[in-house]
Amino acid sequence: MRDLLLSNPDNVSLLLHGLRVTGQLFAISWVLALVVAALLTAARAAPSRWLQRGVALFVEYHRNVPGLVQIFVWYFGVPQLLPTGWQRWINRHDGEFFLSCIALTLYAAAYMSEDLRSGLRSLARGQGAAARSLGMTYGQTLRLVLLPQAMRAALGPMVNQTLALFKATSLAMTVGVADLMHAARQIENETYRTFEVFLIASVCYLAGSWLIMGAGAWAQRRVLAARGGR
């Protein structure tokens, strides 16, 4: 395995570049997924039944259709619905990266919104009414009172969804994103050393997963400590 990397310095550079792209894809998708999940949760809790049903349909689609299919829909299908000028712009500006990012964002947001909704249900009843009695609007009640508590209550499942999102980034290589898996496949095609190449990729994904789990455990300890201090 060592000689695989040392025999050609380009292999190391290729893997490091792929790892950086994977990190960027994960970080951007994760941040956007949190925002979208919060918006979906707020919409799901809104008084409008039509809005609730629309969000429920959105969530069911993204939870029940495989992530790979969703990436294909965004990469191969959505651009065909756009004007020709937009299609050319996408092709010139790493469209495979940000279209994969959109697909992964919506995929993860659907799961995270359900975790947040469960967190909302676990809160003591009457908090929303108490906040509104103090003059807060519906949006302020959700943003300042309910959603922060729901996020803390759903922290464990949210960490699991974060981990699932990190692993799902490997699907982006199917549409040409130069991520870690794409780099590993390229090196494997050149060296024919399948086992060693994908073992290195596995170690990289394992290390990333451990970092996420470690960060999640740290956050959970902080939340428990904050609750204990009250």
CSV table of C-alpha atoms in Angstrom, one decimal, residues 25-188:
chain,number,residue,atom,x,y,z
A,25,LEU,CA,-19.5,18.7,-0.8
A,26,PHE,CA,-20.3,17.4,2.7
A,27,ALA,CA,-19.9,20.7,4.5
A,28,ILE,CA,-22.0,22.8,2.0
A,29,SER,CA,-24.7,20.1,1.8
A,30,TRP,CA,-24.8,19.8,5.6
A,31,VAL,CA,-25.2,23.5,6.3
A,32,LEU,CA,-27.9,23.9,3.7
A,33,ALA,CA,-29.7,20.8,4.9
A,34,LEU,CA,-29.9,22.2,8.4
A,35,VAL,CA,-31.5,25.4,7.0
A,36,VAL,CA,-33.9,23.6,4.7
A,37,ALA,CA,-34.8,21.1,7.5
A,38,ALA,CA,-35.7,24.0,9.9
A,39,LEU,CA,-37.8,25.6,7.2
A,40,LEU,CA,-39.6,22.3,6.4
A,41,THR,CA,-40.2,21.7,10.1
A,42,ALA,CA,-41.7,25.2,10.5
A,43,ALA,CA,-43.9,24.7,7.4
A,44,ARG,CA,-45.0,21.3,8.7
A,45,ALA,CA,-46.1,23.0,12.0
A,46,ALA,CA,-47.9,25.8,10.2
A,47,PRO,CA,-51.7,26.1,10.5
A,48,SER,CA,-52.2,25.7,6.8
A,49,ARG,CA,-53.2,22.1,5.9
A,50,TRP,CA,-52.2,22.6,2.2
A,51,LEU,CA,-48.7,23.7,3.3
A,52,GLN,CA,-48.5,20.7,5.7
A,53,ARG,CA,-49.5,18.3,2.9
A,54,GLY,CA,-47.1,19.8,0.4
A,55,VAL,CA,-44.2,19.5,2.9
A,56,ALA,CA,-45.3,15.9,3.8
A,57,LEU,CA,-45.3,15.0,0.1
A,58,PHE,CA,-41.8,16.6,-0.4
A,59,VAL,CA,-40.5,14.7,2.6
A,60,GLU,CA,-42.0,11.3,1.6
A,61,TYR,CA,-40.5,11.6,-1.9
A,62,HIS,CA,-37.0,12.4,-0.7
A,63,ARG,CA,-37.1,9.7,2.0
A,64,ASN,CA,-38.4,6.9,-0.2
A,65,VAL,CA,-36.5,7.5,-3.5
A,66,PRO,CA,-32.8,6.4,-3.4
A,67,GLY,CA,-30.2,9.1,-3.1
A,68,LEU,CA,-28.6,8.0,-6.3
A,69,VAL,CA,-31.8,8.4,-8.3
A,70,GLN,CA,-32.2,11.9,-6.9
A,71,ILE,CA,-28.7,12.8,-8.0
A,72,PHE,CA,-29.5,11.5,-11.5
A,73,VAL,CA,-32.8,13.5,-11.6
A,74,TRP,CA,-31.0,16.7,-10.7
A,75,TYR,CA,-28.0,16.1,-13.0
A,76,PHE,CA,-29.6,14.6,-16.1
A,77,GLY,CA,-33.2,15.7,-15.7
A,78,VAL,CA,-33.5,19.2,-14.2
A,79,PRO,CA,-31.0,21.0,-16.6
A,80,GLN,CA,-33.2,19.8,-19.6
A,81,LEU,CA,-36.0,21.9,-18.2
A,82,LEU,CA,-33.9,25.1,-18.1
A,83,PRO,CA,-33.2,27.5,-20.9
A,84,THR,CA,-30.3,26.8,-23.2
A,85,GLY,CA,-28.2,29.6,-21.7
A,86,TRP,CA,-28.6,28.3,-18.2
A,87,GLN,CA,-27.6,24.8,-19.4
A,88,ARG,CA,-24.4,26.2,-20.9
A,89,TRP,CA,-23.7,28.1,-17.7
A,90,ILE,CA,-24.1,25.0,-15.6
A,91,ASN,CA,-21.8,23.0,-17.9
A,92,ARG,CA,-19.1,25.7,-17.7
A,93,HIS,CA,-19.3,26.1,-13.9
A,94,ASP,CA,-18.9,22.6,-12.3
A,95,GLY,CA,-22.5,21.9,-12.7
A,96,GLU,CA,-22.0,18.3,-11.5
A,97,PHE,CA,-20.8,19.6,-8.1
A,98,PHE,CA,-23.5,22.0,-7.2
A,99,LEU,CA,-26.3,19.9,-8.7
A,100,SER,CA,-25.1,17.0,-6.6
A,101,CYS,CA,-25.0,19.4,-3.7
A,102,ILE,CA,-28.6,20.3,-4.2
A,103,ALA,CA,-29.7,16.7,-4.4
A,104,LEU,CA,-27.8,15.7,-1.3
A,105,THR,CA,-29.1,18.8,0.6
A,106,LEU,CA,-32.7,18.0,-0.1
A,107,TYR,CA,-32.1,14.3,0.6
A,108,ALA,CA,-30.6,15.0,4.0
A,109,ALA,CA,-33.0,17.8,4.8
A,110,ALA,CA,-36.0,15.5,4.5
A,111,TYR,CA,-34.7,13.1,7.1
A,112,MET,CA,-33.5,15.9,9.4
A,113,SER,CA,-36.9,17.6,9.2
A,114,GLU,CA,-38.5,14.5,10.6
A,115,ASP,CA,-36.0,14.4,13.4
A,116,LEU,CA,-36.7,18.0,14.2
A,117,ARG,CA,-40.5,17.4,14.1
A,118,SER,CA,-40.1,14.5,16.6
A,119,GLY,CA,-38.0,16.9,18.7
A,120,LEU,CA,-40.9,19.4,18.6
A,121,ARG,CA,-43.4,16.8,19.7
A,122,SER,CA,-41.2,15.9,22.7
A,123,LEU,CA,-41.4,19.4,24.1
A,124,ALA,CA,-43.8,20.3,26.9
A,125,ARG,CA,-47.1,21.5,25.6
A,126,GLY,CA,-48.0,25.1,26.2
A,127,GLN,CA,-44.6,26.6,25.4
A,128,GLY,CA,-45.8,28.0,22.1
A,129,ALA,CA,-48.9,29.5,23.7
A,130,ALA,CA,-46.8,31.0,26.5
A,131,ALA,CA,-44.5,32.6,24.0
A,132,ARG,CA,-47.4,34.0,22.0
A,133,SER,CA,-48.9,35.4,25.2
A,134,LEU,CA,-45.7,37.4,25.6
A,135,GLY,CA,-46.3,39.0,22.2
A,136,MET,CA,-44.2,36.8,20.0
A,137,THR,CA,-45.3,36.1,16.5
A,138,TYR,CA,-45.6,32.5,15.2
A,139,GLY,CA,-42.3,32.8,13.4
A,140,GLN,CA,-40.5,34.2,16.5
A,141,THR,CA,-42.0,31.4,18.6
A,142,LEU,CA,-40.6,28.8,16.3
A,143,ARG,CA,-37.2,30.5,15.7
A,144,LEU,CA,-36.5,31.6,19.3
A,145,VAL,CA,-38.3,29.1,21.5
A,146,LEU,CA,-39.3,25.9,19.9
A,147,LEU,CA,-36.8,25.0,17.1
A,148,PRO,CA,-33.7,25.5,19.3
A,149,GLN,CA,-35.1,23.1,21.9
A,150,ALA,CA,-36.2,20.7,19.2
A,151,MET,CA,-32.7,20.7,17.8
A,152,ARG,CA,-31.2,19.8,21.2
A,153,ALA,CA,-33.8,17.1,21.7
A,154,ALA,CA,-33.1,15.6,18.3
A,155,LEU,CA,-29.3,15.9,18.5
A,156,GLY,CA,-28.7,12.1,18.5
A,157,PRO,CA,-30.7,11.4,15.4
A,158,MET,CA,-29.4,14.5,13.7
A,159,VAL,CA,-25.8,13.2,14.2
A,160,ASN,CA,-26.8,9.9,12.6
A,161,GLN,CA,-28.2,11.8,9.6
A,162,THR,CA,-25.0,13.8,9.4
A,163,LEU,CA,-23.1,10.6,9.2
A,164,ALA,CA,-25.4,9.2,6.5
A,165,LEU,CA,-25.0,12.4,4.5
A,166,PHE,CA,-21.2,12.1,4.7
A,167,LYS,CA,-21.3,8.6,3.4
A,168,ALA,CA,-23.8,9.6,0.7
A,169,THR,CA,-21.4,12.1,-0.8
A,170,SER,CA,-19.7,9.1,-2.5
A,171,LEU,CA,-22.7,8.8,-4.8
A,172,ALA,CA,-21.6,12.1,-6.5
A,173,MET,CA,-18.8,10.3,-8.3
A,174,THR,CA,-21.4,8.7,-10.6
A,175,VAL,CA,-22.0,12.1,-12.3
A,176,GLY,CA,-18.4,13.0,-12.5
A,177,VAL,CA,-17.7,14.9,-9.3
A,178,ALA,CA,-14.0,14.6,-8.6
A,179,ASP,CA,-14.4,13.4,-5.0
A,180,LEU,CA,-12.5,10.8,-3.0
A,181,MET,CA,-14.3,7.9,-4.7
A,182,HIS,CA,-13.7,9.4,-8.1
A,183,ALA,CA,-10.0,9.7,-7.3
A,184,ALA,CA,-9.8,6.2,-6.0
A,185,ARG,CA,-11.5,4.8,-9.1
A,186,GLN,CA,-9.1,6.8,-11.3
A,187,ILE,CA,-6.0,5.4,-9.5
A,188,GLU,CA,-7.5,1.9,-9.6
